[in-house]
CSV table of C-alpha atoms and ligand atoms in Angstrom, one decimal:
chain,number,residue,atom,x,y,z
A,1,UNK,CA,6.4,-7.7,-19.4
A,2,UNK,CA,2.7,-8.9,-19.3
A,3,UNK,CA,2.0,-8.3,-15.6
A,4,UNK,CA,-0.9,-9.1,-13.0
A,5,UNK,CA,-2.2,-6.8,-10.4
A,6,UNK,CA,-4.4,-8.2,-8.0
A,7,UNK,CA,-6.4,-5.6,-6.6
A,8,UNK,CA,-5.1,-3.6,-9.4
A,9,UNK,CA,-8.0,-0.6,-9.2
A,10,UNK,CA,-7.2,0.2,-6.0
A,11,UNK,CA,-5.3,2.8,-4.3
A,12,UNK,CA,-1.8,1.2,-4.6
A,13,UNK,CA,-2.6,-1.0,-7.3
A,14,UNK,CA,-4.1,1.6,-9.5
A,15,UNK,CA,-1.1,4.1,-9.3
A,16,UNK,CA,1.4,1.4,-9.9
A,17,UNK,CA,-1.0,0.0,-13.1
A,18,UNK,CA,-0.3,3.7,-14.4
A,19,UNK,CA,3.8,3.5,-13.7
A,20,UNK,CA,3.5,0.0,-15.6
A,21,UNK,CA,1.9,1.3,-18.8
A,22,UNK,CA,3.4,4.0,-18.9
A,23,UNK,CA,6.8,2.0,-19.0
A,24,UNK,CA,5.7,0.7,-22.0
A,25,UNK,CA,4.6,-3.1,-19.9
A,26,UNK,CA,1.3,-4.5,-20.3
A,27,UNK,CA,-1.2,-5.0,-17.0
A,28,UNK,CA,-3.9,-7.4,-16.5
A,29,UNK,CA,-5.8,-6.8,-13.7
A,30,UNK,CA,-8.1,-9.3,-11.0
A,31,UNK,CA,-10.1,-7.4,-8.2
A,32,UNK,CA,-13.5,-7.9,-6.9
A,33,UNK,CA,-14.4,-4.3,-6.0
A,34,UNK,CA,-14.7,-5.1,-2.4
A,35,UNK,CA,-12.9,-1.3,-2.1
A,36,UNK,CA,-12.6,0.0,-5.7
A,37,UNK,CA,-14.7,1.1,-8.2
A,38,UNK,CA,-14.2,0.0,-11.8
A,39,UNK,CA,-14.6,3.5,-12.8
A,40,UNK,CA,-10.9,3.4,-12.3
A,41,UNK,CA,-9.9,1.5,-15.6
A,42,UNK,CA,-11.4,4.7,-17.3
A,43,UNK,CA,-9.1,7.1,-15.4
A,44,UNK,CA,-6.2,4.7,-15.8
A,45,UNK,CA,-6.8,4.8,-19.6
A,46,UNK,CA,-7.0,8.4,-19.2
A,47,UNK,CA,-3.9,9.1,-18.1
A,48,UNK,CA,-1.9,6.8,-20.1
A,49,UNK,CA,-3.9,6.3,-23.3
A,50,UNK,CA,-4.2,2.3,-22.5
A,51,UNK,CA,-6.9,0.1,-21.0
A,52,UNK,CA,-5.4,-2.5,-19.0
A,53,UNK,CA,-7.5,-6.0,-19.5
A,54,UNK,CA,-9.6,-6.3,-16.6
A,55,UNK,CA,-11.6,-9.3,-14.4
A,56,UNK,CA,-13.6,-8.8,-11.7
A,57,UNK,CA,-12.9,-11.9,-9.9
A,58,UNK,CA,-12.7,-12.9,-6.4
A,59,UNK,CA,-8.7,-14.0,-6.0
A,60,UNK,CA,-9.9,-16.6,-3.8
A,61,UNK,CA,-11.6,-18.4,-6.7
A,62,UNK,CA,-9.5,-21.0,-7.5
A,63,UNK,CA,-11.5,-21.7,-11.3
A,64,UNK,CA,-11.5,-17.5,-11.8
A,65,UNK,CA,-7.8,-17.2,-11.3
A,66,UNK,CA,-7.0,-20.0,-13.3
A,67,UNK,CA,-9.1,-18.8,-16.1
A,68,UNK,CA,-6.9,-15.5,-15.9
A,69,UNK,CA,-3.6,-17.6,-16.2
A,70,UNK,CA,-4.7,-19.8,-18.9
A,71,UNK,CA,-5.7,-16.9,-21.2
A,72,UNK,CA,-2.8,-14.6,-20.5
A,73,UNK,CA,1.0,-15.0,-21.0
A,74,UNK,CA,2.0,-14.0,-17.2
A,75,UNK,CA,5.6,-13.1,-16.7
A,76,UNK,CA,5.2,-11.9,-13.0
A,77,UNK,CA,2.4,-11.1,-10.3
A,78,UNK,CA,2.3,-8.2,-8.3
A,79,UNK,CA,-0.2,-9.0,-5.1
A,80,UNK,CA,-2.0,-6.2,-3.9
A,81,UNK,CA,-5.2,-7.9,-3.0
A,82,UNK,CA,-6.1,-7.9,0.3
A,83,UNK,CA,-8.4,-6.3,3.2
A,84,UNK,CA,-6.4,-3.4,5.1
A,85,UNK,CA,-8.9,-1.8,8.0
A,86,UNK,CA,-7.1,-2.6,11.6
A,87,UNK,CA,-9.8,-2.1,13.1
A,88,UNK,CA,-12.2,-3.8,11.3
A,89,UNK,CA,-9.7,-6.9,11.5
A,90,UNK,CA,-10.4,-6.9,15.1
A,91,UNK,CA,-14.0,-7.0,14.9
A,92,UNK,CA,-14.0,-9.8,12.1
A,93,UNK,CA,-10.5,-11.3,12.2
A,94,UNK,CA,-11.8,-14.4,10.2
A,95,UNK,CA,-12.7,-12.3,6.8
A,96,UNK,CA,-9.0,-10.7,7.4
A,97,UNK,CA,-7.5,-14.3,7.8
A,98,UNK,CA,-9.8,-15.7,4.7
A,99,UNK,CA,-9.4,-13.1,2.3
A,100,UNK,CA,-5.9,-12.2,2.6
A,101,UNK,CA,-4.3,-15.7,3.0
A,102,UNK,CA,-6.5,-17.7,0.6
A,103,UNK,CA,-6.0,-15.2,-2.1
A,104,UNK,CA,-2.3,-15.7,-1.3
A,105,UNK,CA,-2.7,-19.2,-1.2
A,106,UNK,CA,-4.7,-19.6,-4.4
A,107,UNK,CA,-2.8,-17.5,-6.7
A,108,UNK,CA,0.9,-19.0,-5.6
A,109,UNK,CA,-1.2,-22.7,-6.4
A,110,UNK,CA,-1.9,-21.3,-9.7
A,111,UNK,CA,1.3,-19.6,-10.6
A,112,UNK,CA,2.9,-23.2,-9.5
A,113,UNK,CA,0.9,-24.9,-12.6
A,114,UNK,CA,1.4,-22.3,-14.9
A,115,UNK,CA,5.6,-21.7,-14.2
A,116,UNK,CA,5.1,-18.2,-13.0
A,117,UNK,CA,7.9,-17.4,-10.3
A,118,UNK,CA,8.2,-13.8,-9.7
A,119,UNK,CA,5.6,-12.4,-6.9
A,120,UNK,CA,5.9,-8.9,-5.6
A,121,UNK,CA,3.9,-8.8,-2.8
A,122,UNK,CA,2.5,-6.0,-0.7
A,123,UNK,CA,3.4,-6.2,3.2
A,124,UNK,CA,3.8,-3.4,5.8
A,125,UNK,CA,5.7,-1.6,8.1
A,126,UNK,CA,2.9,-3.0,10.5
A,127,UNK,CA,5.3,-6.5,10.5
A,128,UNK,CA,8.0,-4.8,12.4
A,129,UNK,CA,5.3,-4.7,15.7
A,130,UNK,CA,5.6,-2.8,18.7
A,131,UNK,CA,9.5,-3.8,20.1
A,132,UNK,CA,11.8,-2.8,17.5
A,133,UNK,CA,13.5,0.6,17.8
A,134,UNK,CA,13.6,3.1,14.8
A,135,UNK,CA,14.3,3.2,12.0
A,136,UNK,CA,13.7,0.3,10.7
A,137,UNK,CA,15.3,-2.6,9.2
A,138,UNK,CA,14.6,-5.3,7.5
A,139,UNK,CA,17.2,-7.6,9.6
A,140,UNK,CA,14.6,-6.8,12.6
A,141,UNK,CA,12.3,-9.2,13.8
A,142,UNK,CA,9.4,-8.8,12.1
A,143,UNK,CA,6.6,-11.2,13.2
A,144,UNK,CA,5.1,-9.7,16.2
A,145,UNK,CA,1.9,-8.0,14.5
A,146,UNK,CA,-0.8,-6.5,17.3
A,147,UNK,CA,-3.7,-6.7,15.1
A,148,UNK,CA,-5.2,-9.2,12.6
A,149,UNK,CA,-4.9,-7.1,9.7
A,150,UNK,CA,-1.1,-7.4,10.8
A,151,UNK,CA,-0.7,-10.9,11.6
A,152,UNK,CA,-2.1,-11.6,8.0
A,153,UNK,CA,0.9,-9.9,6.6
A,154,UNK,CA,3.8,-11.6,9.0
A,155,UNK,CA,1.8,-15.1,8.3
A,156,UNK,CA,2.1,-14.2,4.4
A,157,UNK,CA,5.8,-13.0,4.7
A,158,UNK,CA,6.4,-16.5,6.2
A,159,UNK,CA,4.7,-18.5,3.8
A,160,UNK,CA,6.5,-16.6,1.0
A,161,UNK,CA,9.4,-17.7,2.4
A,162,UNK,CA,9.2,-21.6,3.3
A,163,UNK,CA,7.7,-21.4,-0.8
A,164,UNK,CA,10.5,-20.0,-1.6
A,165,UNK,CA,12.9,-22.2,0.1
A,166,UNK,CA,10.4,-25.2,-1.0
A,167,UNK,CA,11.0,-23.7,-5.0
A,168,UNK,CA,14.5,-22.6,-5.5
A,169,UNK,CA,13.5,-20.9,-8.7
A,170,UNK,CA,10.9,-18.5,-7.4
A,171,UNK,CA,11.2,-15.1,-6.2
A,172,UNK,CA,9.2,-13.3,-3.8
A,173,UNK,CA,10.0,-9.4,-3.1
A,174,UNK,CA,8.0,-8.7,0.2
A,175,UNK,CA,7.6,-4.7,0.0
A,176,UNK,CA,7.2,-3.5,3.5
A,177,UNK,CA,5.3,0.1,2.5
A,178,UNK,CA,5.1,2.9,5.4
A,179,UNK,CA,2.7,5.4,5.0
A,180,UNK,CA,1.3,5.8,1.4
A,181,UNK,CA,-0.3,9.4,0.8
A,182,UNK,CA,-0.9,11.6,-2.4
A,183,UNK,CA,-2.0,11.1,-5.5
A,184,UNK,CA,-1.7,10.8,-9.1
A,185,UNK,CA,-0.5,14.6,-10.2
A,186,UNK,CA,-3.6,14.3,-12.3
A,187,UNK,CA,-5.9,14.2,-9.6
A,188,UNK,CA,-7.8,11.3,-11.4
A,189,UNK,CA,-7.1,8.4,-9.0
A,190,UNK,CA,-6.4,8.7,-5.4
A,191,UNK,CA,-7.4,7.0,-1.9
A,192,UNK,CA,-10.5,6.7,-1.9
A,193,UNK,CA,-11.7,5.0,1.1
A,194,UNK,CA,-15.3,4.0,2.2
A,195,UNK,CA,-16.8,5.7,5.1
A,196,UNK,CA,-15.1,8.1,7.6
A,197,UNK,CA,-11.3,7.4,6.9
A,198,UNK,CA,-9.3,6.3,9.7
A,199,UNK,CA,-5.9,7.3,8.1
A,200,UNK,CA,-4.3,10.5,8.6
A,201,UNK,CA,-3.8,12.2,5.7
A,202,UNK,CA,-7.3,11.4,3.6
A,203,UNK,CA,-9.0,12.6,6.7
A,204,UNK,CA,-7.2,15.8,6.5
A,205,UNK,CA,-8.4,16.5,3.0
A,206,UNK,CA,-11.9,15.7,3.9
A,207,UNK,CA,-12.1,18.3,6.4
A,208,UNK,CA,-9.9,20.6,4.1
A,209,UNK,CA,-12.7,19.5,2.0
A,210,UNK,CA,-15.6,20.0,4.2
A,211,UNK,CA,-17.2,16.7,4.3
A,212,UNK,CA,-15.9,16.3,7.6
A,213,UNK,CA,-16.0,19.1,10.1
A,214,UNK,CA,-12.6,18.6,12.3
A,215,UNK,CA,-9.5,16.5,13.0
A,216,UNK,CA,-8.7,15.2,16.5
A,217,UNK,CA,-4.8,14.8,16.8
A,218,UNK,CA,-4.9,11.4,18.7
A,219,UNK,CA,-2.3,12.4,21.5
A,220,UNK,CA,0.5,15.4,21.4
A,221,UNK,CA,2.0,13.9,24.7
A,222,UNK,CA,4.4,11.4,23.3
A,223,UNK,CA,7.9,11.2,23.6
A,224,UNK,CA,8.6,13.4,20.4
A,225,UNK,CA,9.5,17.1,19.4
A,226,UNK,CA,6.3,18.4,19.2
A,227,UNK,CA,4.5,15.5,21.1
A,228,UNK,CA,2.9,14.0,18.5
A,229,UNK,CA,3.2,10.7,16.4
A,230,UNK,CA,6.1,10.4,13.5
A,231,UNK,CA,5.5,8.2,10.7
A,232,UNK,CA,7.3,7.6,7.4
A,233,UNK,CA,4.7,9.4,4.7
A,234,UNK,CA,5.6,8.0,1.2
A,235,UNK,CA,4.2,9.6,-2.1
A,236,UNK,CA,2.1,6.7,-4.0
A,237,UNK,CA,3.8,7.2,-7.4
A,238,UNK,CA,7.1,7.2,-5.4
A,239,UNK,CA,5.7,3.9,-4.2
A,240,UNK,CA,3.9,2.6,-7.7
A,241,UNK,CA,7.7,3.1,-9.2
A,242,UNK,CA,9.1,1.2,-6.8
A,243,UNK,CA,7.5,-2.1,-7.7
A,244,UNK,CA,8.6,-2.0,-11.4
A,245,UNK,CA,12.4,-2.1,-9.5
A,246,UNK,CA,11.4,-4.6,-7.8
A,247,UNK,CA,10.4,-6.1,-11.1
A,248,UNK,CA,13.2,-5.8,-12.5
A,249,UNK,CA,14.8,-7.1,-9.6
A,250,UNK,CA,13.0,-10.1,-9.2
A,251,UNK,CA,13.5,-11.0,-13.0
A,252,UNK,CA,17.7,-11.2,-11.9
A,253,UNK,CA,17.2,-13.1,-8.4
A,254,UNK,CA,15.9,-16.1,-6.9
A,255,UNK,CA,14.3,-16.3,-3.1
A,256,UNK,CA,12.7,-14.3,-0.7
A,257,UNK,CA,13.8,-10.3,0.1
A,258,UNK,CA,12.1,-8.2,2.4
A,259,UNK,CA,12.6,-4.5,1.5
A,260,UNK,CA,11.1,-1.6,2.8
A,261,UNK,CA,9.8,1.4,1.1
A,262,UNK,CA,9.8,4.4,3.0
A,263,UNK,CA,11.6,8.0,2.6
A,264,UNK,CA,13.3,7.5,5.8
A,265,UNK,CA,12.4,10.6,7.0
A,266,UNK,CA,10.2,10.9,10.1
A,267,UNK,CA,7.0,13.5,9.8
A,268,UNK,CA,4.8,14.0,13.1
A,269,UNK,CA,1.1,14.6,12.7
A,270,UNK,CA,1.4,18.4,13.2
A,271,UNK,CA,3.9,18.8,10.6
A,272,UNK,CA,1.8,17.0,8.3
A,273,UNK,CA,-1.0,19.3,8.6
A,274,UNK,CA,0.3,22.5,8.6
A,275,UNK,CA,2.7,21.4,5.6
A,276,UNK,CA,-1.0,20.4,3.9
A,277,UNK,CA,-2.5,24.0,5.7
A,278,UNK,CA,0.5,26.0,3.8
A,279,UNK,CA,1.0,24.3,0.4
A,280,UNK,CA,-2.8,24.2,-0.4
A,281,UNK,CA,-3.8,27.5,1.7
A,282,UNK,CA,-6.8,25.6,3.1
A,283,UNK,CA,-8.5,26.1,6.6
A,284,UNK,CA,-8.4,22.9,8.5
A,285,UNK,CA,-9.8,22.9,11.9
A,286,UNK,CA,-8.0,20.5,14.3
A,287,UNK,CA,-8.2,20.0,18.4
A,288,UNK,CA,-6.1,17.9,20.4
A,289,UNK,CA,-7.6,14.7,21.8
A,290,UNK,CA,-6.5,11.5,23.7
A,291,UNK,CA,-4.1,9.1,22.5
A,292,UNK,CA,-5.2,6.2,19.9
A,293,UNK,CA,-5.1,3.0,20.8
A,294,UNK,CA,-2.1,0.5,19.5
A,295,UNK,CA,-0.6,3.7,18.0
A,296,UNK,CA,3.3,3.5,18.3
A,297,UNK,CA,5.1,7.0,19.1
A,298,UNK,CA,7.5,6.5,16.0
A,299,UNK,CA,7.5,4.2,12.7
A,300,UNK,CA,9.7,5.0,10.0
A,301,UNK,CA,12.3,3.1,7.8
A,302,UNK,CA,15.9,2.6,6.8
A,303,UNK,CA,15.4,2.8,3.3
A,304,UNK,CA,18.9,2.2,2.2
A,305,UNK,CA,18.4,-1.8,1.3
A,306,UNK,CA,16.2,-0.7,-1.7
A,307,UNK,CA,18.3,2.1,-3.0
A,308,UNK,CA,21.3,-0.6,-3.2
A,309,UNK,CA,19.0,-3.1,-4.5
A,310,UNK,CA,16.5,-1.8,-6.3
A,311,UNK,CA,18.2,1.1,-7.4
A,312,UNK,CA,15.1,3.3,-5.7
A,313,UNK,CA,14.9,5.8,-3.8
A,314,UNK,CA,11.6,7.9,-2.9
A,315,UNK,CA,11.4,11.7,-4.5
A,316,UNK,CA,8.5,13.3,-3.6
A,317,UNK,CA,8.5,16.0,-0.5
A,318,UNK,CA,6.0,16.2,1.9
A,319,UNK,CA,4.7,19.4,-0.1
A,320,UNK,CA,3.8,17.3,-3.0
A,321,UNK,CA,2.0,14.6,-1.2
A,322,UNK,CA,-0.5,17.8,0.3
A,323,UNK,CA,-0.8,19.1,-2.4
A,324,UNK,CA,-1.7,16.0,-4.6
A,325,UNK,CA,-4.0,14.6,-1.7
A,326,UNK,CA,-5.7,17.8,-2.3
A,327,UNK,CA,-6.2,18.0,-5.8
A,328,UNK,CA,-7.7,14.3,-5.7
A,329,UNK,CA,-10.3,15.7,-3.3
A,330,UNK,CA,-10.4,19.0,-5.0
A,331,UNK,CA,-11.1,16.7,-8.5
A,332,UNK,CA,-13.5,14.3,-7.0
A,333,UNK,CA,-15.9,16.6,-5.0
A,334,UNK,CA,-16.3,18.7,-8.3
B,1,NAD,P1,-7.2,-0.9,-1.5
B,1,NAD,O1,-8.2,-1.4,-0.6
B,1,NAD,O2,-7.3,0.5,-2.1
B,1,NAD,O3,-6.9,-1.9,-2.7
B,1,NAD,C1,-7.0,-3.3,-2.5
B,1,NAD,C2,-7.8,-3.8,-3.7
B,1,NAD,O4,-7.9,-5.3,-3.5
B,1,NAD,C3,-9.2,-3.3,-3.8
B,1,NAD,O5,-9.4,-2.8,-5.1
B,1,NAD,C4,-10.1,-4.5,-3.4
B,1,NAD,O6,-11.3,-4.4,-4.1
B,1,NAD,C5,-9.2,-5.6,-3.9
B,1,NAD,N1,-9.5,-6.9,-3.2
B,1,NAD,C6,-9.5,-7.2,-1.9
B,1,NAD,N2,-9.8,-8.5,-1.7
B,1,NAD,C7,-9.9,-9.1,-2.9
B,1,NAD,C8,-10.1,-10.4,-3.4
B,1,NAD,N3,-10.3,-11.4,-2.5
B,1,NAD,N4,-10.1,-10.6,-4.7
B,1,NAD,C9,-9.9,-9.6,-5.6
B,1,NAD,N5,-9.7,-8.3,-5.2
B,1,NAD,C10,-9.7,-8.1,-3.9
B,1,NAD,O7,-5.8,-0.9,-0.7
B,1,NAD,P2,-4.4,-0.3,-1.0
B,1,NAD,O8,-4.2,0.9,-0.1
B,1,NAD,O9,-4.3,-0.1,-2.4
B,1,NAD,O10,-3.4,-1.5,-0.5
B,1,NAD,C11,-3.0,-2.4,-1.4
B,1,NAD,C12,-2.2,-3.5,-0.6
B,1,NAD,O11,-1.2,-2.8,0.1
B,1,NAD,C13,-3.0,-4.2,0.5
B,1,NAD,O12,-2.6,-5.6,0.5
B,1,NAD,C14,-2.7,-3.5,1.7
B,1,NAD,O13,-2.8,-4.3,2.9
B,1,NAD,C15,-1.2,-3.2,1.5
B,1,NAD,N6,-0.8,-2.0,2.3
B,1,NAD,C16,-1.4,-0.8,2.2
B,1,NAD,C17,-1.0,0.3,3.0
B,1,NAD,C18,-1.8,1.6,2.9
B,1,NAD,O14,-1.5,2.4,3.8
B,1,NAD,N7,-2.6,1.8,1.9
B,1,NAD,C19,0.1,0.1,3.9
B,1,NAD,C20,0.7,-1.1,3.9
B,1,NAD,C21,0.3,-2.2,3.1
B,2,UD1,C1,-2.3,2.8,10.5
B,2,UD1,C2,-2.5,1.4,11.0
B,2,UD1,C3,-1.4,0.5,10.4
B,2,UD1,C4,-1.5,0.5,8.9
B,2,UD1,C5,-1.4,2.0,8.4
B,2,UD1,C6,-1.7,2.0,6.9
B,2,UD1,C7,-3.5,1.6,13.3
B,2,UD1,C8,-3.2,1.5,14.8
B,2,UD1,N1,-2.4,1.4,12.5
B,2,UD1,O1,-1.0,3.2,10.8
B,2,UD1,O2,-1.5,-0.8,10.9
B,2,UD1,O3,-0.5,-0.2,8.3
B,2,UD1,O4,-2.4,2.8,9.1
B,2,UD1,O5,-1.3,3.2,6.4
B,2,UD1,O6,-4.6,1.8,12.8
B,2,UD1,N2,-3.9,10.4,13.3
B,2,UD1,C9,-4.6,11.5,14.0
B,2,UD1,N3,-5.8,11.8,13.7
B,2,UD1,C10,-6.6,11.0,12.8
B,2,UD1,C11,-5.9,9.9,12.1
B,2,UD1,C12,-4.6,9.7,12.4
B,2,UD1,O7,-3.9,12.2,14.8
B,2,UD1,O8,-7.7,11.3,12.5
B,2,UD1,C13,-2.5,10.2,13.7
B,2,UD1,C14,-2.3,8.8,14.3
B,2,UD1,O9,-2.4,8.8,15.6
B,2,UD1,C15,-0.9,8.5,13.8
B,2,UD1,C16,-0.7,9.3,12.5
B,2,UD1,O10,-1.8,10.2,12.5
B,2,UD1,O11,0.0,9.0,14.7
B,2,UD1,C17,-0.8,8.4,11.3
B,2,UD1,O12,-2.0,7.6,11.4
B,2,UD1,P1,-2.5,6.7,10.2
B,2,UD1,O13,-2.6,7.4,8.9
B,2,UD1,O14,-3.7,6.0,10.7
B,2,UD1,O15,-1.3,5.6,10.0
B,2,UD1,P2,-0.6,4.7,11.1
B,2,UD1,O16,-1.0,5.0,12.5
B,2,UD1,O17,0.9,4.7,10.8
């Protein structure tokens, strides 16, 4: 299968570039490097021995993405473009709303005139906003986002859906990801944000690391064993895999399915870090603070829709997601 990755050197993009190749499909890619560095392609030939064809192209431009369709054969599109800082979404809600519905927008036009109809499209846990109990499933309500970053993906789900109800032959797997952590085993691609991270587990390794000098739990007063916040952590490759099943599953059905991925297992912040503390026998100075806002006590999933229909089922334990989160930092520093 010849398939596109927008924002295919990122984080997600690029671990699930390396599952594709490696399956023996063949990867174009489209991202801008608004949050990648194209230093990636070289790792991802690395690892697999291939170079997936690359554009740097804004998925917005209508011209630029139909350039990329009309000299590729496409078979399917998996669409992992998009800005993902909450909080900068609230500062500049319009860029969130621009970029990540007009690349949407553009590339579903395109796929239109070309006869492309299988997306796999990354959403989020995010979707299922702050009413729903836990775990989560996908029969839940799932369009009452409390940030723009958020809205983006319930506006996205929904416009996935009325096209696919608009194009009976086109299929749209919405992947509602939890929390992605870890690494390649390689330690050759990894999260790699810009600035100070604002997710957990990449600011752990940076003060693991030493480029940052301490964590602040945000809160251990909550409503939980040890008081502090339980989220669903996911390995990426765990992750990466499970968008060739939902390939596969897309190339056997028509319409819109949204699916989580997530272990199902809740993990609070303390066990997190002294799980990364033990595995990697690393010093990682922590103090308690206040309570983040727009943080919900508990988010983790059901996974049992996509072990019946994707056949997937995350892997990876806890002590491989430390210890690959490490070796990325461990790898990159040096
Ligand atoms: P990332 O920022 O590492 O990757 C996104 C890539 O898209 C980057 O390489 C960026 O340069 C590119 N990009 C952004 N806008 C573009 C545009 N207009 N044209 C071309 N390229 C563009 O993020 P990630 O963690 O790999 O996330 C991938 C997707 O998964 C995103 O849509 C994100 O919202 C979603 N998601 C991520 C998480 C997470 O925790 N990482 C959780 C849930 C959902
Ligand atoms: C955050 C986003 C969510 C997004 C997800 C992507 C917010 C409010 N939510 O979710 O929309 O989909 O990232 O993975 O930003 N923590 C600390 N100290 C830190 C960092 C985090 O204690 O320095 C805690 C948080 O309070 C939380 C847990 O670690 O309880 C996980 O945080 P994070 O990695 O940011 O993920 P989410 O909160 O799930």
């Amino acid at each position: 299968m010849n398939v596109l990755l927008t924002g295919g050197l990122g984080y997600i993009g690029s671990h699930t570039c390396v599952e594709l190749l490696n399956a023996g499909h063949q990867a174009v890619i489209a991202d801008n490097l608004s949050n990648s560095r194209v230093t990636v392609l070289d790792s991802i030939e690395k690892i697999t021995g291939k170079r997936p064809k690359f554009y740097e192209i804004d998925v917005c431009d209508r011209d630029a993405v139909e350039r990329v369709f009309s000299e590729n054969e496409i078979d399917a599109v998996i669409h992992f473009a998009g800005l993902k800082a909450v909080g900068e979404s609230c500062r500049i809600p319009l860029r969130y709303y621009r970029n990540n519905l007009d690349t949407t927008l553009t590339l579903l036009e395109t796929m239109g005139k070309h006869g492309c109809t299988r997306l796999v499209f990354s959403s989020s846990a995010t979707v299922y906003g702050p009413n729903n109990p836990v775990p989560y499933f996908e029969e839940m309500p799932a369009n009452l986002a409390t940030n723009p970053y958020g809205w983006t993906k319930a506006m996205i789900e929904q416009i996935l859906r009325d096209h696919c109800a608009a194009n009976p032959g086109f299929t749209a797997v919405l992947l509602r990801y939890f929390n992605p952590v870890g690494s390649h085993e390689s330690g050759l691609i990894g999260d790699d944000p810009n600035g100070i991270p604002n997710n957990l587990m990449p600011y752990i390794a940076r003060v693991a690391g030493g480029q940052l000098q301490l964590l602040t739990v945000f809160g251990d007063d909550y409503d939980t064993p040890d008081g502090t916040c339980l989220r669903d952590y996911l390995h990426v490759v765990d992750l990466a895999k499970g968008h060739l099943c939902a390939l596969d599953y897309a190339a056997e059905h028509v319409g819109a399915e949204a699916i989580n991925l997530g272990t199902g297992k809740p993990v609070s912040v303390l066990e997190l870090l002294h799980a990364f503390i033990r595995v990697n026998g690393v010093d990682v100075p922590y103090v308690i603070g206040g309570r983040r806002d727009g943080d919900l006590p508990a988010s983790y999933a059901n996974a049992e829709k996509a072990e019946r229909l994707l056949h997937w089922k995350a892997e990876k334990s806890v002590e491989d997601m430390c210890r690959d989160s490490w070796s990325f930092i461990l790898n990159h520093t040096n």
